[in-house]
Short mmCIF file of C-alpha atoms in Angstrom, two decimals:
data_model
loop_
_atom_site.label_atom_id
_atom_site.label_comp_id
_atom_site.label_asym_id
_atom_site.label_seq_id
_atom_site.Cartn_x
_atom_site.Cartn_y
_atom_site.Cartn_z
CA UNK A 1 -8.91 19.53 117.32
CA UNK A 2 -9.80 22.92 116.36
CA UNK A 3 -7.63 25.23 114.72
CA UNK A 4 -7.95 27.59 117.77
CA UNK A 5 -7.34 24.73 120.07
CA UNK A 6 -3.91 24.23 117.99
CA UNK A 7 -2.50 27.41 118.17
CA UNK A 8 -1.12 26.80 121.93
CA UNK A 9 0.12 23.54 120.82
CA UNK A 10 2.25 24.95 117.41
CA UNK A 11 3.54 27.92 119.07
CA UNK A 12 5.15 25.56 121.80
CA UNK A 13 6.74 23.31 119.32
CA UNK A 14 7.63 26.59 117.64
CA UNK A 15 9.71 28.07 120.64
CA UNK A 16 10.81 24.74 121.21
CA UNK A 17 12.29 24.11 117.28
CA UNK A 18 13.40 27.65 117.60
CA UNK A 19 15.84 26.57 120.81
CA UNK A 20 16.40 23.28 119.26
CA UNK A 21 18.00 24.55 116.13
CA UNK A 22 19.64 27.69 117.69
CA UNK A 23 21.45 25.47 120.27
CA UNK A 24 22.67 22.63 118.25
CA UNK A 25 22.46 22.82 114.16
CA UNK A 26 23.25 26.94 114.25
CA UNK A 27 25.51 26.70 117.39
CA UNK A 28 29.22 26.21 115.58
CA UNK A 29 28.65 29.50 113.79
CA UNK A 30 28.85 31.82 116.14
CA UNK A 31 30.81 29.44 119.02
CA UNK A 32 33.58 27.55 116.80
CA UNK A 33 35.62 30.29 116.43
CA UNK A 34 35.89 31.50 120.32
CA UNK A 35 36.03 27.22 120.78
CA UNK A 36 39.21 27.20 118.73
CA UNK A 37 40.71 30.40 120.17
CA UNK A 38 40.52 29.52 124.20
CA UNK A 39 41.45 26.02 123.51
CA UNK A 40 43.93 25.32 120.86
CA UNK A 41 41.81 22.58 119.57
CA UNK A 42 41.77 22.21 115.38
CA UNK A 43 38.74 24.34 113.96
CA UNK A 44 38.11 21.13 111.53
CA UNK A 45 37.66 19.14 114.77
CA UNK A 46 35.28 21.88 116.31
CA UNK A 47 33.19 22.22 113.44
CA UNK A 48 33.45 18.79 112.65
CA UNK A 49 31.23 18.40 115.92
CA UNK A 50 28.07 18.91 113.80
CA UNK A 51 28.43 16.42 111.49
CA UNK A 52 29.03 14.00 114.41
CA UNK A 53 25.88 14.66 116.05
CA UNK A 54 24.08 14.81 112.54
CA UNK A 55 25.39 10.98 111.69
CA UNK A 56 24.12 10.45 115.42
CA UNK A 57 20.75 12.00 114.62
CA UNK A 58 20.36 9.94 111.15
CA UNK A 59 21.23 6.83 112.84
CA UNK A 60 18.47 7.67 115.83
CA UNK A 61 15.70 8.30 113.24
CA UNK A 62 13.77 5.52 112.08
CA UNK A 63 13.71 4.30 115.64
CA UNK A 64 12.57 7.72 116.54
CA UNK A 65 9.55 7.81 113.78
CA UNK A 66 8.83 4.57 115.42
CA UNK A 67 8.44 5.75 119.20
CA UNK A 68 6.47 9.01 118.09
CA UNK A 69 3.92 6.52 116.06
CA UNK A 70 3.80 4.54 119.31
CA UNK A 71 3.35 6.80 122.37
CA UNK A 72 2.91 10.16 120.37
CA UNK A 73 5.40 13.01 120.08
CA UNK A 74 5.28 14.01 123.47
CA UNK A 75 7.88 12.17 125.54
CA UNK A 76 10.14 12.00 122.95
CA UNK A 77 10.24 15.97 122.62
CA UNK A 78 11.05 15.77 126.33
CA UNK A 79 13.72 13.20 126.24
CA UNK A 80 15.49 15.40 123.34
CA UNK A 81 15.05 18.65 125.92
CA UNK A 82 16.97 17.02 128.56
CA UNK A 83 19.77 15.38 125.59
CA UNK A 84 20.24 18.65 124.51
CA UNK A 85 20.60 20.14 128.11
CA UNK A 86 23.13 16.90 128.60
CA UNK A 87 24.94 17.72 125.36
CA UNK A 88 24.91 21.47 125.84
CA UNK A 89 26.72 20.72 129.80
CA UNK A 90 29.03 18.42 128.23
CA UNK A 91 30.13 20.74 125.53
CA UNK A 92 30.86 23.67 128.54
CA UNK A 93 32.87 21.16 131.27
CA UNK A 94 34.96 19.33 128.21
CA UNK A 95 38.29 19.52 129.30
CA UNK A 96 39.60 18.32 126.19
CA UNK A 97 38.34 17.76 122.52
CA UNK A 98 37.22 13.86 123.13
CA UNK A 99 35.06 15.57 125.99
CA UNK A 100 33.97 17.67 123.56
CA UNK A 101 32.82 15.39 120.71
CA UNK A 102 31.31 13.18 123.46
CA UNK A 103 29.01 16.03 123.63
CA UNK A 104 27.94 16.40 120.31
CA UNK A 105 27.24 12.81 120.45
CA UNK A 106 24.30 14.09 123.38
CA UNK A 107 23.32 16.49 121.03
CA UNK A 108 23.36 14.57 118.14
CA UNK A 109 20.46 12.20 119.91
CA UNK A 110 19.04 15.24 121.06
CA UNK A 111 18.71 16.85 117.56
CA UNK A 112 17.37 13.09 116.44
CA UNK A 113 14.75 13.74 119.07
CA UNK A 114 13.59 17.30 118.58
CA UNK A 115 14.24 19.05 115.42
CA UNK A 116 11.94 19.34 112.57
CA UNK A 117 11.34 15.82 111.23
CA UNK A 118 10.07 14.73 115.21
CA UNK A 119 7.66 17.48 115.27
CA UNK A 120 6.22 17.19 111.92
CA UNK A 121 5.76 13.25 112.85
CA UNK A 122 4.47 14.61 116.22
CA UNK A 123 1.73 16.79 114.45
CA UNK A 124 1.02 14.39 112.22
CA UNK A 125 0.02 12.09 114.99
CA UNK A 126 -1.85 14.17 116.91
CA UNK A 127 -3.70 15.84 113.60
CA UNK A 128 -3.92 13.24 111.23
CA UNK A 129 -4.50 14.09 107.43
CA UNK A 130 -5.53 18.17 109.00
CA UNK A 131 -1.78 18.25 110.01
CA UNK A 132 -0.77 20.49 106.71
CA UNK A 133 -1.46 23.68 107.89
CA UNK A 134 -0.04 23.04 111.61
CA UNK A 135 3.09 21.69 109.62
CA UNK A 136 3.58 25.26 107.46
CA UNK A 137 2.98 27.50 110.46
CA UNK A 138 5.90 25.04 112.07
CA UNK A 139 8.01 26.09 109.77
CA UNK A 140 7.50 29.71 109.65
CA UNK A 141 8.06 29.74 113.74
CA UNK A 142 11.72 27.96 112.99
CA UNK A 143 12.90 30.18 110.17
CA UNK A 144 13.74 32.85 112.92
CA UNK A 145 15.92 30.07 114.67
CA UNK A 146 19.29 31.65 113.20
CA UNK A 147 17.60 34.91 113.53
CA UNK A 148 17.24 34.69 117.38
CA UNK A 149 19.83 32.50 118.32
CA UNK A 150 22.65 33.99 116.48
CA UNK A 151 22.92 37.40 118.17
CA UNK A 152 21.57 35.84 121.53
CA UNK A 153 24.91 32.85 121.31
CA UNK A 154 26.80 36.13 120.22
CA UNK A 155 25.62 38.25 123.12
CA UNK A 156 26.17 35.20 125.77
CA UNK A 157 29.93 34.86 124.44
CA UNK A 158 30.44 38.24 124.67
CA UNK A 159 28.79 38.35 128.39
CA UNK A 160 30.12 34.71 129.89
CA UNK A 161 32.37 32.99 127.22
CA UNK A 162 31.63 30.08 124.84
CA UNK A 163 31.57 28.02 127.89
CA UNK A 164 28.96 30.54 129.81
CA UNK A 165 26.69 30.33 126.40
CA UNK A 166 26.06 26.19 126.06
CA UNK A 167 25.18 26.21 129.76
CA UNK A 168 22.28 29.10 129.18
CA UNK A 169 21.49 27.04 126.44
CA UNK A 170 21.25 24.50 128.61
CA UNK A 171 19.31 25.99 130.80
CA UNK A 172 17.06 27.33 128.61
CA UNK A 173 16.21 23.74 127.38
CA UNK A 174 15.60 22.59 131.34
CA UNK A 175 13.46 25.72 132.04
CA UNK A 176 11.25 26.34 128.94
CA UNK A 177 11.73 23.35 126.33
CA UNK A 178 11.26 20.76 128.97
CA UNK A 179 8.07 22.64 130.67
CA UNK A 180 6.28 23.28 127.29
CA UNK A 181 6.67 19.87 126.37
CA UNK A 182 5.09 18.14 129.24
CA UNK A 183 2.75 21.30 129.82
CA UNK A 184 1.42 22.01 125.79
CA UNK A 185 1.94 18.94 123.62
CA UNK A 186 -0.63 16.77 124.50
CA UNK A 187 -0.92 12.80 124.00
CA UNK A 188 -1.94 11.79 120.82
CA UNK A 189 -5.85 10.49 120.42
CA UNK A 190 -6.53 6.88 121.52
CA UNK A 191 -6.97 4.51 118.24
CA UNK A 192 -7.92 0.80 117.92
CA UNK A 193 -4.32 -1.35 117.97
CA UNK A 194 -5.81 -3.57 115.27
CA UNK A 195 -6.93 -0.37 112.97
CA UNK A 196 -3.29 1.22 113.43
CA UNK A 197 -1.77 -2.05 112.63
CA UNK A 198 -3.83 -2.76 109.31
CA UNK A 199 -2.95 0.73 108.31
CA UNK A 200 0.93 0.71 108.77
CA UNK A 201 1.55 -3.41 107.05
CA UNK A 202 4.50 -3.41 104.30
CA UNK A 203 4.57 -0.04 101.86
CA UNK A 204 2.70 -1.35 98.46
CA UNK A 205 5.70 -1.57 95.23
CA UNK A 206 4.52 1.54 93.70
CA UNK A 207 4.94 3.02 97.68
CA UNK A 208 8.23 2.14 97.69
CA UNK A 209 9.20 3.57 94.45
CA UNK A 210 7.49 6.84 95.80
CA UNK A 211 9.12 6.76 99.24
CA UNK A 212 12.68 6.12 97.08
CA UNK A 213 12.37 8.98 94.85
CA UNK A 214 11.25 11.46 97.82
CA UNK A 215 14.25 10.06 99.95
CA UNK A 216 16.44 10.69 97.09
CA UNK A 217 15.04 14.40 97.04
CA UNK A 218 15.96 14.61 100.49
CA UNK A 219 19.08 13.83 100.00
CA UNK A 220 20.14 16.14 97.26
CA UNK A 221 18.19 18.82 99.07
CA UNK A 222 20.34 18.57 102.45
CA UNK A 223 23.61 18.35 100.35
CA UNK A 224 22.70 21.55 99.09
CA UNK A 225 21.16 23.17 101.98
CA UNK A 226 24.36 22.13 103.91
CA UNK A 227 27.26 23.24 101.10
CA UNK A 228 25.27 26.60 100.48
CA UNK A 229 25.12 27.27 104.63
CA UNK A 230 28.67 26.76 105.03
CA UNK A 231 30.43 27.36 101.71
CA UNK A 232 28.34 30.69 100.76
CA UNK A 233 30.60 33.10 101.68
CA UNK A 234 33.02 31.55 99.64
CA UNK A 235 31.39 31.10 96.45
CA UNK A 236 29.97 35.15 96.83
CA UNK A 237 34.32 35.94 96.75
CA UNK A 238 34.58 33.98 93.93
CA UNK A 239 31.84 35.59 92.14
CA UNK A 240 33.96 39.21 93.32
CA UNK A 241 32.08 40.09 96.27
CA UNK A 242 33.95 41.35 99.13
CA UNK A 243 33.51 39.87 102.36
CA UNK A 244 31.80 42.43 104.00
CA UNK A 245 29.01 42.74 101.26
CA UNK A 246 29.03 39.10 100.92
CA UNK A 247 27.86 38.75 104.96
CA UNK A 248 24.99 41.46 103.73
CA UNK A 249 23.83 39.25 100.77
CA UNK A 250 23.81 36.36 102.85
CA UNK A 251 21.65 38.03 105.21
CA UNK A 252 18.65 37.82 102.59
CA UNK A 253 18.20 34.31 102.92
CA UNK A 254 16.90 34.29 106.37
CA UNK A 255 13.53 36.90 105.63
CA UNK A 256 13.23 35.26 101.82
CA UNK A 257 13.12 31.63 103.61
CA UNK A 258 10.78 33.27 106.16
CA UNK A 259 8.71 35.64 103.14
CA UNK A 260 8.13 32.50 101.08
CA UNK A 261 6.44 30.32 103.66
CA UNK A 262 4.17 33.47 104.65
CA UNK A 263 3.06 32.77 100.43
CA UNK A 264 2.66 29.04 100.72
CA UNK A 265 0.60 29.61 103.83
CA UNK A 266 -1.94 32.12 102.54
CA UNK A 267 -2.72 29.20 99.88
CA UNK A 268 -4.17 27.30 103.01
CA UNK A 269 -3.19 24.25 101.55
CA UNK A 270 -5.41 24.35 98.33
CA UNK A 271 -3.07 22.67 95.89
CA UNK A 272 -0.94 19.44 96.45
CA UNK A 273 2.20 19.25 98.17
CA UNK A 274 4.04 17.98 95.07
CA UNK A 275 3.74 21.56 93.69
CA UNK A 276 5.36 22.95 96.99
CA UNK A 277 8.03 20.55 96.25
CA UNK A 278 8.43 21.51 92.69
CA UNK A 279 8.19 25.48 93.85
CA UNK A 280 10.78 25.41 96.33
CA UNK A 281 13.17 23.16 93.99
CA UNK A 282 12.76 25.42 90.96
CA UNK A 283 13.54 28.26 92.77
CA UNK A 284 16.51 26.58 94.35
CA UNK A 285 17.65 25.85 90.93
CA UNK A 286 16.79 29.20 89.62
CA UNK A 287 19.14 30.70 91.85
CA UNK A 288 21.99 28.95 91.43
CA UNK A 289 21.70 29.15 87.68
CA UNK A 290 22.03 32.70 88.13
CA UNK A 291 25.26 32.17 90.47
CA UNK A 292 26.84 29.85 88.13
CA UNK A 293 26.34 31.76 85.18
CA UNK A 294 27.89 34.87 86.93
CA UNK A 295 25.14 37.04 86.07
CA UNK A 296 24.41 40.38 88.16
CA UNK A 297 22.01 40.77 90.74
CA UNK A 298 23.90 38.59 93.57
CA UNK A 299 21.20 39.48 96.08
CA UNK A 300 18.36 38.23 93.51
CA UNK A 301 19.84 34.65 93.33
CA UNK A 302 20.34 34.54 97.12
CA UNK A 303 16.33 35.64 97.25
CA UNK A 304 15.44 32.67 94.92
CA UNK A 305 17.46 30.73 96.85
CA UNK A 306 16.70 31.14 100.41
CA UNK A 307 12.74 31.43 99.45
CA UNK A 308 13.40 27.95 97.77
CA UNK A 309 14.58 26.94 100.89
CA UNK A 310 12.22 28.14 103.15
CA UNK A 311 9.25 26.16 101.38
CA UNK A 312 11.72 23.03 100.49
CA UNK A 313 11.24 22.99 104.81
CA UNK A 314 7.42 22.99 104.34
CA UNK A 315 7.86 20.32 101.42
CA UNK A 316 10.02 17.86 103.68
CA UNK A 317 6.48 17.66 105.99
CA UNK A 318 3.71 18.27 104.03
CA UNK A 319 4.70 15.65 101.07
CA UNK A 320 5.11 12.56 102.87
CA UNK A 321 1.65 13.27 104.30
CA UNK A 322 0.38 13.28 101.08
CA UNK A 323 1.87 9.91 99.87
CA UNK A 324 1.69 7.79 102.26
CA UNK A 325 -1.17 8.67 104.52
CA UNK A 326 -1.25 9.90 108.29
CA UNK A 327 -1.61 6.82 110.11
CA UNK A 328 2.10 5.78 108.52
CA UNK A 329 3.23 9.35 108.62
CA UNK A 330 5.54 9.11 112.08
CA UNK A 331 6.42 5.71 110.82
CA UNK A 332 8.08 7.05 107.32
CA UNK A 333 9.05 10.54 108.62
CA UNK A 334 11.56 8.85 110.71
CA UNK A 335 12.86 6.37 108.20
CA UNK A 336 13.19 9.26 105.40
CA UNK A 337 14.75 11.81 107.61
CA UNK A 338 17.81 9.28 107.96
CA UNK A 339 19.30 9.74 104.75
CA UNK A 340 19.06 13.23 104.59
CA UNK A 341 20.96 13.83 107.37
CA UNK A 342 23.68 11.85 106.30
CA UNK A 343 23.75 14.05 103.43
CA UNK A 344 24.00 17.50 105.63
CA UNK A 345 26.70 15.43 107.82
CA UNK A 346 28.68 14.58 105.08
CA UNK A 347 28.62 17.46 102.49
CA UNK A 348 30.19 20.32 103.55
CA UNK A 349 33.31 18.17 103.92
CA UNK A 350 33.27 16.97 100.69
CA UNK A 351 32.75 20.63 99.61
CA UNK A 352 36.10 21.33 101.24
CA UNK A 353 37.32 18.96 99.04
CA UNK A 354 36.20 20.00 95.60
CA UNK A 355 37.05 23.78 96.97
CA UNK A 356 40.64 22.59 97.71
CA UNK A 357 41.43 20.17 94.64
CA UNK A 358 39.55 21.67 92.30
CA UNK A 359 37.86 25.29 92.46
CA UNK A 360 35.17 27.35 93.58
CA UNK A 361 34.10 27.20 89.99
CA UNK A 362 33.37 23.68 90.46
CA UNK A 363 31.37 23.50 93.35
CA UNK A 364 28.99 26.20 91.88
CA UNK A 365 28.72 23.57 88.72
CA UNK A 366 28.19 20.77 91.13
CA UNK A 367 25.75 22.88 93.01
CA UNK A 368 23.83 23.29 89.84
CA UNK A 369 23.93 20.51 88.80
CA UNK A 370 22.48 18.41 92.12
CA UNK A 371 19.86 21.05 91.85
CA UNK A 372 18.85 20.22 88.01
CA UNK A 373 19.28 16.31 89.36
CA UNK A 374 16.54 16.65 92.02
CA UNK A 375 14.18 18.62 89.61
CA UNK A 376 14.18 15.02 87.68
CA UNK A 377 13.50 13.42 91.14
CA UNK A 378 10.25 15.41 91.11
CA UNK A 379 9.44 15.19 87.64
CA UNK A 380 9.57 11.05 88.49
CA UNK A 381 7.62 11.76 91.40
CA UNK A 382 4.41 13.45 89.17
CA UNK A 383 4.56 10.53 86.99
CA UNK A 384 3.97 8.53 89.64
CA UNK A 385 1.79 10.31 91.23
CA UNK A 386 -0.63 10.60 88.33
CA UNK A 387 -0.05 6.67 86.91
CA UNK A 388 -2.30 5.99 90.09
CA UNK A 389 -4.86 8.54 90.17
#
């Protein structure tokens, strides 16, 4: 397929990741607070929602990877519109907080369904080995997920209540996620059964070791992508930054995330995906060096960091392509994205827990040093990659 022929299909999956993210992964941000107001219910408990649905989503993965290499992305991107819709409706009638988690057990399937790790398997399987560049201009369409959806959730709570918000949310997912699904994404190209099946046998040992280190990356990576998201404003106090200035410096993450994948696409995909990987983990690192050390220039680090993160994104797609091929790519995609997620689900509590019992010294140590520990995952990763070229 052409790259003209494309565009309609990655600017549907981008309003459609934009929506995904806004109304599920960035959602307790802006609605926990007016949750825990109107209804009494314990802010852990609210916020804890999240990490529900994301132990929901990692569970739902590898079977996910497996439909999209099956039928194509297609009807699994609709089946996660109408889970979200379902999770969004639950969240606004809950009557009381088991309601309430019930629903971020809908979303939680939902986000398994439709967030970034479905629709890089879904352009891989409609692309093949051409998917890389459909995969980076993905990403840049869902770094303005926070960017949209946080003044639009604030806007709808100020207009019709936290209630009011997850039902136009819901809505929104019935009346444009579900129509550009079934009206953009197409089905994936017919292929011989017996050619897909020789392709996708048993990974190879030196496979596995690859698919083991990268799943290990993604696993430090969402422990720090989730402690950073919800501890930042924390660690910036610690460091002496007053609130207010601390909600400006945190601001800079969104456009550097956003800046940095504009870079990585004008390289149209000339180098290997490993050195995306070690880009966006070096900078990650490089910025929290500068954090830990307490060194000035707050809004430097939080530049290194967020364009880091915004290319780490591109990295999560783009590498597994790379390594294992496209005919397996839904296959793996699903099975990696698994532990990840547990990792986003489960950090930020543990965070808590190192803020509480020990400091916020600590946690910028531990930060640094997961961040140092993953640029040894990637170093392991280049030696493998050139034993067997």
């Amino acid at each position: 397929m052409s790259g003209g022929r494309r565009w309609p299909v990655i600017s549907a999956l981008g309003v459609i990741e934009i929506l995904a993210w806004g109304s599920s992964f960035y959602l307790p941000a802006v609605l926990a607070g007016p949750v825990a107001e109107s209804t009494g219910w314990p802010l852990a408990w609210v916020v804890g929602g999240l990490s529900l649905g994301l132990l929901v989503a990692a569970f739902a993965a590898p079977h996910v990877g497996a439909a999209i290499h099956r039928h194509g992305g297609r009807p699994v991107l609709a089946l996660a519109a109408l889970l979200l819709a379902a999770g969004l409706i639950t969240l606004a009638a809950a009557p009381v907080l088991p309601v309430y988690l019930a629903g971020w057990l809908l979303l939680g399937l939902g986000m398994g369904c439709g967030l970034y790790d479905p629709a890089f398997a879904t352009l891989g399987r409609l692309y093949g080995a051409a998917a890389r560049p459909a995969i980076t201009t993905l990403t840049l369409w869902g770094g303005f997920a926070s960017t949209v959806c946080w003044p639009l959730s604030a806007l709808l709570v100020a207009q019709v209540g936290w209630r009011g918000a997850c039902l136009a949310y819901a809505g929104l997912h019935l009346g444009v996620t579900l129509p550009l699904v079934l009206l953009l994404i197409p089905n994936p190209p017919a292929a011989a059964a017996e050619h897909r099946a020789a392709r996708t046998g048993p990974l190879s040992a030196s496979e596995r070791r690859a698919f083991r280190l990268f799943a290990g990356v993604l696993v430090l990576g969402g422990a720090i992508m989730a402690l950073v998201s919800v501890h930042l404003l924390t660690l910036l106090q610690a460091r002496g930054v007053a609130l207010a200035s601390a909600v400006s410096y945190a601001a800079l993450i969104g456009p550097a995330q956003v800046g940095a994948r504009i870079v990585e696409m004008s390289f149209e995909g000339r180098h290997h995906p490993l050195w995306t990987l070690t880009a966006a983990l070096g900078l990650v690192a490089l910025g929290l060096v500068l954090l830990a050390l307490g060194l000035p220039g707050v809004g430097i680090w939080l530049v290194l960091y967020g364009g880091g993160n915004g290319i780490y994104s591109i990295a999560r797609g783009t590498v597994p392509l790379a390594l294992f091929g496209p005919v397996r790519y839904p296959l793996v995609v699903g099975r990696l994205a698994r532990p990840g997620l547990v990792a986003q689900a489960l950090a930020p509590p543990a965070g808590a827990f190192v803020l509480t019992q020990a400091s916020p010294e600590a946690l910028l140590w531990l930060l640094l040093a997961l961040s140092l520990a993953n640029l040894g995952l990637v170093g392991a990763l280049w030696h493998l990659h050139r034993a067997e070229r």
